[in-house]
Amino acid sequence: ADTVWVEDLVIPFVNTLAAAATASRERFGAVLVLLCHKTRSRKTDEILFENLRRNLFSWTEVGVHHLDETYRNPDLQLWKLELLPAP
């Protein structure tokens, strides 16, 4: 779903993602989240990444060379999110 373009939707999106990732880790022992993202505003990106950090996610960008040509788009980034252990 395209939720990271409306500022008011970013925090609920990240909170839902964190809850789902936590439940998956508890049940399966590991979790991997792939997030395809298109920057629309610097402010919205700041809200997104700050809330990912607050919810104990780390992230790395996946290079586009890993993607099938069908899914490559210069406007999109693919992020691999990992849920860190709670302190």
PDB file of N, CA and C in Angstrom:
ATOM      1  N   ALA A   1       0.843  -1.182   0.000  1.00  0.00           N
ATOM      2  CA  ALA A   1       0.000   0.000   0.000  1.00  0.00           C
ATOM      3  C   ALA A   1       0.879   1.233   0.000  1.00  0.00           C
ATOM      4  N   ASP A   2       0.430   2.250  -0.627  1.00  0.00           N
ATOM      5  CA  ASP A   2       1.186   3.493  -0.729  1.00  0.00           C
ATOM      6  C   ASP A   2       0.785   4.401   0.428  1.00  0.00           C
ATOM      7  N   THR A   3       1.507   4.308   1.542  1.00  0.00           N
ATOM      8  CA  THR A   3       1.130   5.068   2.735  1.00  0.00           C
ATOM      9  C   THR A   3       2.145   6.130   3.129  1.00  0.00           C
ATOM     10  N   VAL A   4       3.337   6.094   2.564  1.00  0.00           N
ATOM     11  CA  VAL A   4       4.387   6.986   3.030  1.00  0.00           C
ATOM     12  C   VAL A   4       4.425   8.291   2.229  1.00  0.00           C
ATOM     13  N   TRP A   5       3.300   8.725   1.771  1.00  0.00           N
ATOM     14  CA  TRP A   5       3.252  10.023   1.087  1.00  0.00           C
ATOM     15  C   TRP A   5       2.356  10.996   1.825  1.00  0.00           C
ATOM     16  N   VAL A   6       1.543  10.504   2.741  1.00  0.00           N
ATOM     17  CA  VAL A   6       0.698  11.363   3.571  1.00  0.00           C
ATOM     18  C   VAL A   6       1.266  11.327   4.991  1.00  0.00           C
ATOM     19  N   GLU A   7       1.710  12.470   5.491  1.00  0.00           N
ATOM     20  CA  GLU A   7       2.377  12.522   6.794  1.00  0.00           C
ATOM     21  C   GLU A   7       1.572  11.841   7.896  1.00  0.00           C
ATOM     22  N   ASP A   8       0.259  12.036   7.909  1.00  0.00           N
ATOM     23  CA  ASP A   8      -0.580  11.479   8.969  1.00  0.00           C
ATOM     24  C   ASP A   8      -0.650   9.955   8.951  1.00  0.00           C
ATOM     25  N   LEU A   9      -0.271   9.335   7.853  1.00  0.00           N
ATOM     26  CA  LEU A   9      -0.328   7.874   7.757  1.00  0.00           C
ATOM     27  C   LEU A   9       0.990   7.191   8.109  1.00  0.00           C
ATOM     28  N   VAL A  10       2.073   7.935   8.169  1.00  0.00           N
ATOM     29  CA  VAL A  10       3.391   7.329   8.354  1.00  0.00           C
ATOM     30  C   VAL A  10       3.522   6.668   9.722  1.00  0.00           C
ATOM     31  N   ILE A  11       3.191   7.363  10.795  1.00  0.00           N
ATOM     32  CA  ILE A  11       3.348   6.793  12.133  1.00  0.00           C
ATOM     33  C   ILE A  11       2.451   5.572  12.325  1.00  0.00           C
ATOM     34  N   PRO A  12       1.165   5.616  11.963  1.00  0.00           N
ATOM     35  CA  PRO A  12       0.361   4.383  12.083  1.00  0.00           C
ATOM     36  C   PRO A  12       0.914   3.233  11.232  1.00  0.00           C
ATOM     37  N   PHE A  13       1.430   3.548  10.055  1.00  0.00           N
ATOM     38  CA  PHE A  13       2.034   2.520   9.209  1.00  0.00           C
ATOM     39  C   PHE A  13       3.222   1.865   9.912  1.00  0.00           C
ATOM     40  N   VAL A  14       4.135   2.671  10.434  1.00  0.00           N
ATOM     41  CA  VAL A  14       5.324   2.130  11.101  1.00  0.00           C
ATOM     42  C   VAL A  14       4.927   1.356  12.362  1.00  0.00           C
ATOM     43  N   ASN A  15       3.968   1.869  13.118  1.00  0.00           N
ATOM     44  CA  ASN A  15       3.520   1.148  14.317  1.00  0.00           C
ATOM     45  C   ASN A  15       2.924  -0.215  13.958  1.00  0.00           C
ATOM     46  N   THR A  16       2.154  -0.268  12.890  1.00  0.00           N
ATOM     47  CA  THR A  16       1.572  -1.530  12.436  1.00  0.00           C
ATOM     48  C   THR A  16       2.665  -2.476  11.954  1.00  0.00           C
ATOM     49  N   LEU A  17       3.617  -1.943  11.213  1.00  0.00           N
ATOM     50  CA  LEU A  17       4.736  -2.742  10.733  1.00  0.00           C
ATOM     51  C   LEU A  17       5.527  -3.320  11.905  1.00  0.00           C
ATOM     52  N   ALA A  18       5.769  -2.504  12.928  1.00  0.00           N
ATOM     53  CA  ALA A  18       6.509  -2.966  14.110  1.00  0.00           C
ATOM     54  C   ALA A  18       5.741  -4.059  14.852  1.00  0.00           C
ATOM     55  N   ALA A  19       4.443  -3.894  14.994  1.00  0.00           N
ATOM     56  CA  ALA A  19       3.630  -4.910  15.676  1.00  0.00           C
ATOM     57  C   ALA A  19       3.647  -6.225  14.906  1.00  0.00           C
ATOM     58  N   ALA A  20       3.507  -6.156  13.595  1.00  0.00           N
ATOM     59  CA  ALA A  20       3.527  -7.367  12.772  1.00  0.00           C
ATOM     60  C   ALA A  20       4.907  -8.031  12.812  1.00  0.00           C
ATOM     61  N   ALA A  21       5.968  -7.239  12.749  1.00  0.00           N
ATOM     62  CA  ALA A  21       7.325  -7.789  12.786  1.00  0.00           C
ATOM     63  C   ALA A  21       7.616  -8.432  14.142  1.00  0.00           C
ATOM     64  N   THR A  22       7.177  -7.797  15.214  1.00  0.00           N
ATOM     65  CA  THR A  22       7.379  -8.356  16.552  1.00  0.00           C
ATOM     66  C   THR A  22       6.637  -9.676  16.715  1.00  0.00           C
ATOM     67  N   ALA A  23       5.400  -9.728  16.269  1.00  0.00           N
ATOM     68  CA  ALA A  23       4.612 -10.969  16.351  1.00  0.00           C
ATOM     69  C   ALA A  23       5.246 -12.065  15.499  1.00  0.00           C
ATOM     70  N   SER A  24       5.726 -11.717  14.321  1.00  0.00           N
ATOM     71  CA  SER A  24       6.372 -12.705  13.454  1.00  0.00           C
ATOM     72  C   SER A  24       7.652 -13.234  14.085  1.00  0.00           C
ATOM     73  N   ARG A  25       8.438 -12.338  14.674  1.00  0.00           N
ATOM     74  CA  ARG A  25       9.683 -12.779  15.314  1.00  0.00           C
ATOM     75  C   ARG A  25       9.390 -13.707  16.487  1.00  0.00           C
ATOM     76  N   GLU A  26       8.361 -13.375  17.288  1.00  0.00           N
ATOM     77  CA  GLU A  26       8.005 -14.217  18.429  1.00  0.00           C
ATOM     78  C   GLU A  26       7.551 -15.602  17.973  1.00  0.00           C
ATOM     79  N   ARG A  27       6.854 -15.649  16.864  1.00  0.00           N
ATOM     80  CA  ARG A  27       6.328 -16.936  16.386  1.00  0.00           C
ATOM     81  C   ARG A  27       7.344 -17.737  15.588  1.00  0.00           C
ATOM     82  N   PHE A  28       8.127 -17.042  14.729  1.00  0.00           N
ATOM     83  CA  PHE A  28       9.003 -17.751  13.802  1.00  0.00           C
ATOM     84  C   PHE A  28      10.492 -17.592  14.120  1.00  0.00           C
ATOM     85  N   GLY A  29      10.836 -16.688  15.029  1.00  0.00           N
ATOM     86  CA  GLY A  29      12.228 -16.517  15.429  1.00  0.00           C
ATOM     87  C   GLY A  29      13.020 -15.523  14.605  1.00  0.00           C
ATOM     88  N   ALA A  30      12.512 -15.113  13.474  1.00  0.00           N
ATOM     89  CA  ALA A  30      13.211 -14.145  12.632  1.00  0.00           C
ATOM     90  C   ALA A  30      12.189 -13.427  11.770  1.00  0.00           C
ATOM     91  N   VAL A  31      12.569 -12.261  11.319  1.00  0.00           N
ATOM     92  CA  VAL A  31      11.664 -11.507  10.459  1.00  0.00           C
ATOM     93  C   VAL A  31      12.494 -10.660   9.488  1.00  0.00           C
ATOM     94  N   LEU A  32      12.000 -10.577   8.279  1.00  0.00           N
ATOM     95  CA  LEU A  32      12.616  -9.736   7.260  1.00  0.00           C
ATOM     96  C   LEU A  32      11.507  -8.934   6.603  1.00  0.00           C
ATOM     97  N   VAL A  33      11.722  -7.632   6.481  1.00  0.00           N
ATOM     98  CA  VAL A  33      10.737  -6.755   5.850  1.00  0.00           C
ATOM     99  C   VAL A  33      11.413  -6.074   4.672  1.00  0.00           C
ATOM    100  N   LEU A  34      10.775  -6.103   3.523  1.00  0.00           N
ATOM    101  CA  LEU A  34      11.246  -5.357   2.366  1.00  0.00           C
ATOM    102  C   LEU A  34      10.280  -4.203   2.143  1.00  0.00           C
ATOM    103  N   LEU A  35      10.822  -3.014   2.056  1.00  0.00           N
ATOM    104  CA  LEU A  35      10.012  -1.813   1.888  1.00  0.00           C
ATOM    105  C   LEU A  35      10.445  -1.113   0.609  1.00  0.00           C
ATOM    106  N   CYS A  36       9.541  -1.004  -0.323  1.00  0.00           N
ATOM    107  CA  CYS A  36       9.786  -0.244  -1.543  1.00  0.00           C
ATOM    108  C   CYS A  36       9.310   1.177  -1.274  1.00  0.00           C
ATOM    109  N   HIS A  37      10.172   2.142  -1.526  1.00  0.00           N
ATOM    110  CA  HIS A  37       9.877   3.514  -1.114  1.00  0.00           C
ATOM    111  C   HIS A  37      10.204   4.510  -2.220  1.00  0.00           C
ATOM    112  N   LYS A  38       9.334   5.488  -2.334  1.00  0.00           N
ATOM    113  CA  LYS A  38       9.555   6.604  -3.250  1.00  0.00           C
ATOM    114  C   LYS A  38       9.509   7.884  -2.425  1.00  0.00           C
ATOM    115  N   THR A  39      10.577   8.654  -2.462  1.00  0.00           N
ATOM    116  CA  THR A  39      10.615   9.912  -1.732  1.00  0.00           C
ATOM    117  C   THR A  39       9.679  10.912  -2.394  1.00  0.00           C
ATOM    118  N   ARG A  40       8.813  11.483  -1.571  1.00  0.00           N
ATOM    119  CA  ARG A  40       7.912  12.525  -2.065  1.00  0.00           C
ATOM    120  C   ARG A  40       8.176  13.852  -1.369  1.00  0.00           C
ATOM    121  N   SER A  41       8.626  13.760  -0.114  1.00  0.00           N
ATOM    122  CA  SER A  41       9.034  14.979   0.586  1.00  0.00           C
ATOM    123  C   SER A  41      10.059  14.622   1.648  1.00  0.00           C
ATOM    124  N   ARG A  42      10.976  15.512   1.880  1.00  0.00           N
ATOM    125  CA  ARG A  42      12.016  15.298   2.881  1.00  0.00           C
ATOM    126  C   ARG A  42      11.394  15.148   4.265  1.00  0.00           C
ATOM    127  N   LYS A  43      10.379  15.944   4.563  1.00  0.00           N
ATOM    128  CA  LYS A  43       9.738  15.889   5.877  1.00  0.00           C
ATOM    129  C   LYS A  43       9.093  14.523   6.126  1.00  0.00           C
ATOM    130  N   THR A  44       8.393  13.998   5.128  1.00  0.00           N
ATOM    131  CA  THR A  44       7.759  12.689   5.271  1.00  0.00           C
ATOM    132  C   THR A  44       8.814  11.600   5.447  1.00  0.00           C
ATOM    133  N   ASP A  45       9.906  11.684   4.710  1.00  0.00           N
ATOM    134  CA  ASP A  45      10.997  10.722   4.879  1.00  0.00           C
ATOM    135  C   ASP A  45      11.590  10.804   6.281  1.00  0.00           C
ATOM    136  N   GLU A  46      11.763  12.009   6.793  1.00  0.00           N
ATOM    137  CA  GLU A  46      12.292  12.169   8.152  1.00  0.00           C
ATOM    138  C   GLU A  46      11.367  11.519   9.180  1.00  0.00           C
ATOM    139  N   ILE A  47      10.064  11.699   9.002  1.00  0.00           N
ATOM    140  CA  ILE A  47       9.089  11.074   9.902  1.00  0.00           C
ATOM    141  C   ILE A  47       9.192   9.552   9.796  1.00  0.00           C
ATOM    142  N   LEU A  48       9.281   9.044   8.578  1.00  0.00           N
ATOM    143  CA  LEU A  48       9.376   7.603   8.367  1.00  0.00           C
ATOM    144  C   LEU A  48      10.602   7.027   9.061  1.00  0.00           C
ATOM    145  N   PHE A  49      11.773   7.546   8.753  1.00  0.00           N
ATOM    146  CA  PHE A  49      13.000   6.936   9.270  1.00  0.00           C
ATOM    147  C   PHE A  49      13.187   7.177  10.763  1.00  0.00           C
ATOM    148  N   GLU A  50      12.724   8.285  11.269  1.00  0.00           N
ATOM    149  CA  GLU A  50      12.774   8.504  12.719  1.00  0.00           C
ATOM    150  C   GLU A  50      11.879   7.500  13.441  1.00  0.00           C
ATOM    151  N   ASN A  51      10.711   7.234  12.909  1.00  0.00           N
ATOM    152  CA  ASN A  51       9.803   6.281  13.555  1.00  0.00           C
ATOM    153  C   ASN A  51      10.252   4.838  13.352  1.00  0.00           C
ATOM    154  N   LEU A  52      10.893   4.524  12.255  1.00  0.00           N
ATOM    155  CA  LEU A  52      11.506   3.200  12.124  1.00  0.00           C
ATOM    156  C   LEU A  52      12.564   3.017  13.202  1.00  0.00           C
ATOM    157  N   ARG A  53      13.389   4.036  13.402  1.00  0.00           N
ATOM    158  CA  ARG A  53      14.436   3.988  14.429  1.00  0.00           C
ATOM    159  C   ARG A  53      13.813   3.822  15.817  1.00  0.00           C
ATOM    160  N   ARG A  54      12.784   4.589  16.120  1.00  0.00           N
ATOM    161  CA  ARG A  54      12.113   4.503  17.430  1.00  0.00           C
ATOM    162  C   ARG A  54      11.503   3.127  17.683  1.00  0.00           C
ATOM    163  N   ASN A  55      11.111   2.450  16.601  1.00  0.00           N
ATOM    164  CA  ASN A  55      10.517   1.126  16.718  1.00  0.00           C
ATOM    165  C   ASN A  55      11.548   0.011  16.547  1.00  0.00           C
ATOM    166  N   LEU A  56      12.820   0.382  16.690  1.00  0.00           N
ATOM    167  CA  LEU A  56      13.931  -0.572  16.709  1.00  0.00           C
ATOM    168  C   LEU A  56      14.173  -1.289  15.385  1.00  0.00           C
ATOM    169  N   PHE A  57      13.947  -0.586  14.291  1.00  0.00           N
ATOM    170  CA  PHE A  57      14.315  -1.133  12.987  1.00  0.00           C
ATOM    171  C   PHE A  57      15.673  -0.583  12.566  1.00  0.00           C
ATOM    172  N   SER A  58      16.437  -1.425  11.925  1.00  0.00           N
ATOM    173  CA  SER A  58      17.608  -0.960  11.183  1.00  0.00           C
ATOM    174  C   SER A  58      17.287  -1.200   9.710  1.00  0.00           C
ATOM    175  N   TRP A  59      18.012  -0.559   8.820  1.00  0.00           N
ATOM    176  CA  TRP A  59      17.705  -0.710   7.399  1.00  0.00           C
ATOM    177  C   TRP A  59      18.952  -0.542   6.561  1.00  0.00           C
ATOM    178  N   THR A  60      18.924  -1.221   5.433  1.00  0.00           N
ATOM    179  CA  THR A  60      19.962  -1.082   4.422  1.00  0.00           C
ATOM    180  C   THR A  60      19.272  -1.052   3.065  1.00  0.00           C
ATOM    181  N   GLU A  61      19.866  -0.315   2.157  1.00  0.00           N
ATOM    182  CA  GLU A  61      19.287  -0.245   0.816  1.00  0.00           C
ATOM    183  C   GLU A  61      19.722  -1.466   0.012  1.00  0.00           C
ATOM    184  N   VAL A  62      18.786  -2.049  -0.699  1.00  0.00           N
ATOM    185  CA  VAL A  62      19.061  -3.169  -1.583  1.00  0.00           C
ATOM    186  C   VAL A  62      19.310  -2.580  -2.969  1.00  0.00           C
ATOM    187  N   GLY A  63      20.431  -2.897  -3.566  1.00  0.00           N
ATOM    188  CA  GLY A  63      20.748  -2.353  -4.880  1.00  0.00           C
ATOM    189  C   GLY A  63      19.761  -2.814  -5.942  1.00  0.00           C
ATOM    190  N   VAL A  64      19.483  -1.953  -6.898  1.00  0.00           N
ATOM    191  CA  VAL A  64      18.515  -2.284  -7.938  1.00  0.00           C
ATOM    192  C   VAL A  64      18.997  -3.411  -8.843  1.00  0.00           C
ATOM    193  N   HIS A  65      20.305  -3.679  -8.842  1.00  0.00           N
ATOM    194  CA  HIS A  65      20.807  -4.769  -9.687  1.00  0.00           C
ATOM    195  C   HIS A  65      20.268  -6.124  -9.231  1.00  0.00           C
ATOM    196  N   HIS A  66      19.722  -6.195  -8.009  1.00  0.00           N
ATOM    197  CA  HIS A  66      19.118  -7.434  -7.510  1.00  0.00           C
ATOM    198  C   HIS A  66      17.700  -7.637  -8.043  1.00  0.00           C
ATOM    199  N   LEU A  67      17.128  -6.611  -8.610  1.00  0.00           N
ATOM    200  CA  LEU A  67      15.734  -6.671  -9.037  1.00  0.00           C
ATOM    201  C   LEU A  67      15.606  -7.072 -10.500  1.00  0.00           C
ATOM    202  N   ASP A  68      14.538  -7.748 -10.806  1.00  0.00           N
ATOM    203  CA  ASP A  68      14.196  -8.031 -12.183  1.00  0.00           C
ATOM    204  C   ASP A  68      13.964  -6.696 -12.892  1.00  0.00           C
ATOM    205  N   GLU A  69      14.313  -6.606 -14.148  1.00  0.00           N
ATOM    206  CA  GLU A  69      14.154  -5.354 -14.897  1.00  0.00           C
ATOM    207  C   GLU A  69      12.721  -4.834 -14.861  1.00  0.00           C
ATOM    208  N   THR A  70      11.763  -5.725 -14.766  1.00  0.00           N
ATOM    209  CA  THR A  70      10.357  -5.334 -14.709  1.00  0.00           C
ATOM    210  C   THR A  70      10.089  -4.395 -13.539  1.00  0.00           C
ATOM    211  N   TYR A  71      10.833  -4.572 -12.432  1.00  0.00           N
ATOM    212  CA  TYR A  71      10.565  -3.835 -11.199  1.00  0.00           C
ATOM    213  C   TYR A  71      11.538  -2.698 -10.946  1.00  0.00           C
ATOM    214  N   ARG A  72      12.460  -2.480 -11.826  1.00  0.00           N
ATOM    215  CA  ARG A  72      13.433  -1.394 -11.646  1.00  0.00           C
ATOM    216  C   ARG A  72      12.804  -0.059 -12.028  1.00  0.00           C
ATOM    217  N   ASN A  73      13.004   0.913 -11.169  1.00  0.00           N
ATOM    218  CA  ASN A  73      12.488   2.260 -11.414  1.00  0.00           C
ATOM    219  C   ASN A  73      13.426   3.229 -10.715  1.00  0.00           C
ATOM    220  N   PRO A  74      13.972   4.211 -11.416  1.00  0.00           N
ATOM    221  CA  PRO A  74      14.922   5.128 -10.786  1.00  0.00           C
ATOM    222  C   PRO A  74      14.312   5.975  -9.666  1.00  0.00           C
ATOM    223  N   ASP A  75      12.991   6.058  -9.592  1.00  0.00           N
ATOM    224  CA  ASP A  75      12.338   6.836  -8.538  1.00  0.00           C
ATOM    225  C   ASP A  75      12.117   6.042  -7.258  1.00  0.00           C
ATOM    226  N   LEU A  76      12.381   4.740  -7.298  1.00  0.00           N
ATOM    227  CA  LEU A  76      12.099   3.878  -6.151  1.00  0.00           C
ATOM    228  C   LEU A  76      13.378   3.360  -5.509  1.00  0.00           C
ATOM    229  N   GLN A  77      13.318   3.200  -4.194  1.00  0.00           N
ATOM    230  CA  GLN A  77      14.390   2.535  -3.459  1.00  0.00           C
ATOM    231  C   GLN A  77      13.784   1.320  -2.778  1.00  0.00           C
ATOM    232  N   LEU A  78      14.569   0.270  -2.675  1.00  0.00           N
ATOM    233  CA  LEU A  78      14.146  -0.925  -1.963  1.00  0.00           C
ATOM    234  C   LEU A  78      14.990  -1.027  -0.705  1.00  0.00           C
ATOM    235  N   TRP A  79      14.328  -1.079   0.445  1.00  0.00           N
ATOM    236  CA  TRP A  79      14.998  -1.131   1.741  1.00  0.00           C
ATOM    237  C   TRP A  79      14.736  -2.472   2.402  1.00  0.00           C
ATOM    238  N   LYS A  80      15.786  -3.048   2.973  1.00  0.00           N
ATOM    239  CA  LYS A  80      15.667  -4.252   3.791  1.00  0.00           C
ATOM    240  C   LYS A  80      15.653  -3.786   5.250  1.00  0.00           C
ATOM    241  N   LEU A  81      14.544  -4.037   5.917  1.00  0.00           N
ATOM    242  CA  LEU A  81      14.389  -3.637   7.326  1.00  0.00           C
ATOM    243  C   LEU A  81      14.577  -4.848   8.211  1.00  0.00           C
ATOM    244  N   GLU A  82      15.287  -4.650   9.316  1.00  0.00           N
ATOM    245  CA  GLU A  82      15.455  -5.708  10.301  1.00  0.00           C
ATOM    246  C   GLU A  82      15.059  -5.155  11.658  1.00  0.00           C
ATOM    247  N   LEU A  83      14.297  -5.940  12.387  1.00  0.00           N
ATOM    248  CA  LEU A  83      13.857  -5.556  13.721  1.00  0.00           C
ATOM    249  C   LEU A  83      14.957  -5.941  14.701  1.00  0.00           C
ATOM    250  N   LEU A  84      15.472  -4.944  15.404  1.00  0.00           N
ATOM    251  CA  LEU A  84      16.539  -5.182  16.384  1.00  0.00           C
ATOM    252  C   LEU A  84      15.957  -5.740  17.678  1.00  0.00           C
ATOM    253  N   PRO A  85      16.762  -6.452  18.449  1.00  0.00           N
ATOM    254  CA  PRO A  85      16.275  -6.927  19.750  1.00  0.00           C
ATOM    255  C   PRO A  85      15.964  -5.748  20.670  1.00  0.00           C
ATOM    256  N   ALA A  86      14.953  -5.911  21.507  1.00  0.00           N
ATOM    257  CA  ALA A  86      14.612  -4.861  22.478  1.00  0.00           C
ATOM    258  C   ALA A  86      15.746  -4.737  23.490  1.00  0.00           C
ATOM    259  N   PRO A  87      16.032  -3.518  23.918  1.00  0.00           N
ATOM    260  CA  PRO A  87      17.139  -3.325  24.890  1.00  0.00           C
ATOM    261  C   PRO A  87      16.808  -3.923  26.253  1.00  0.00           C
TER     262      PRO A  87
END
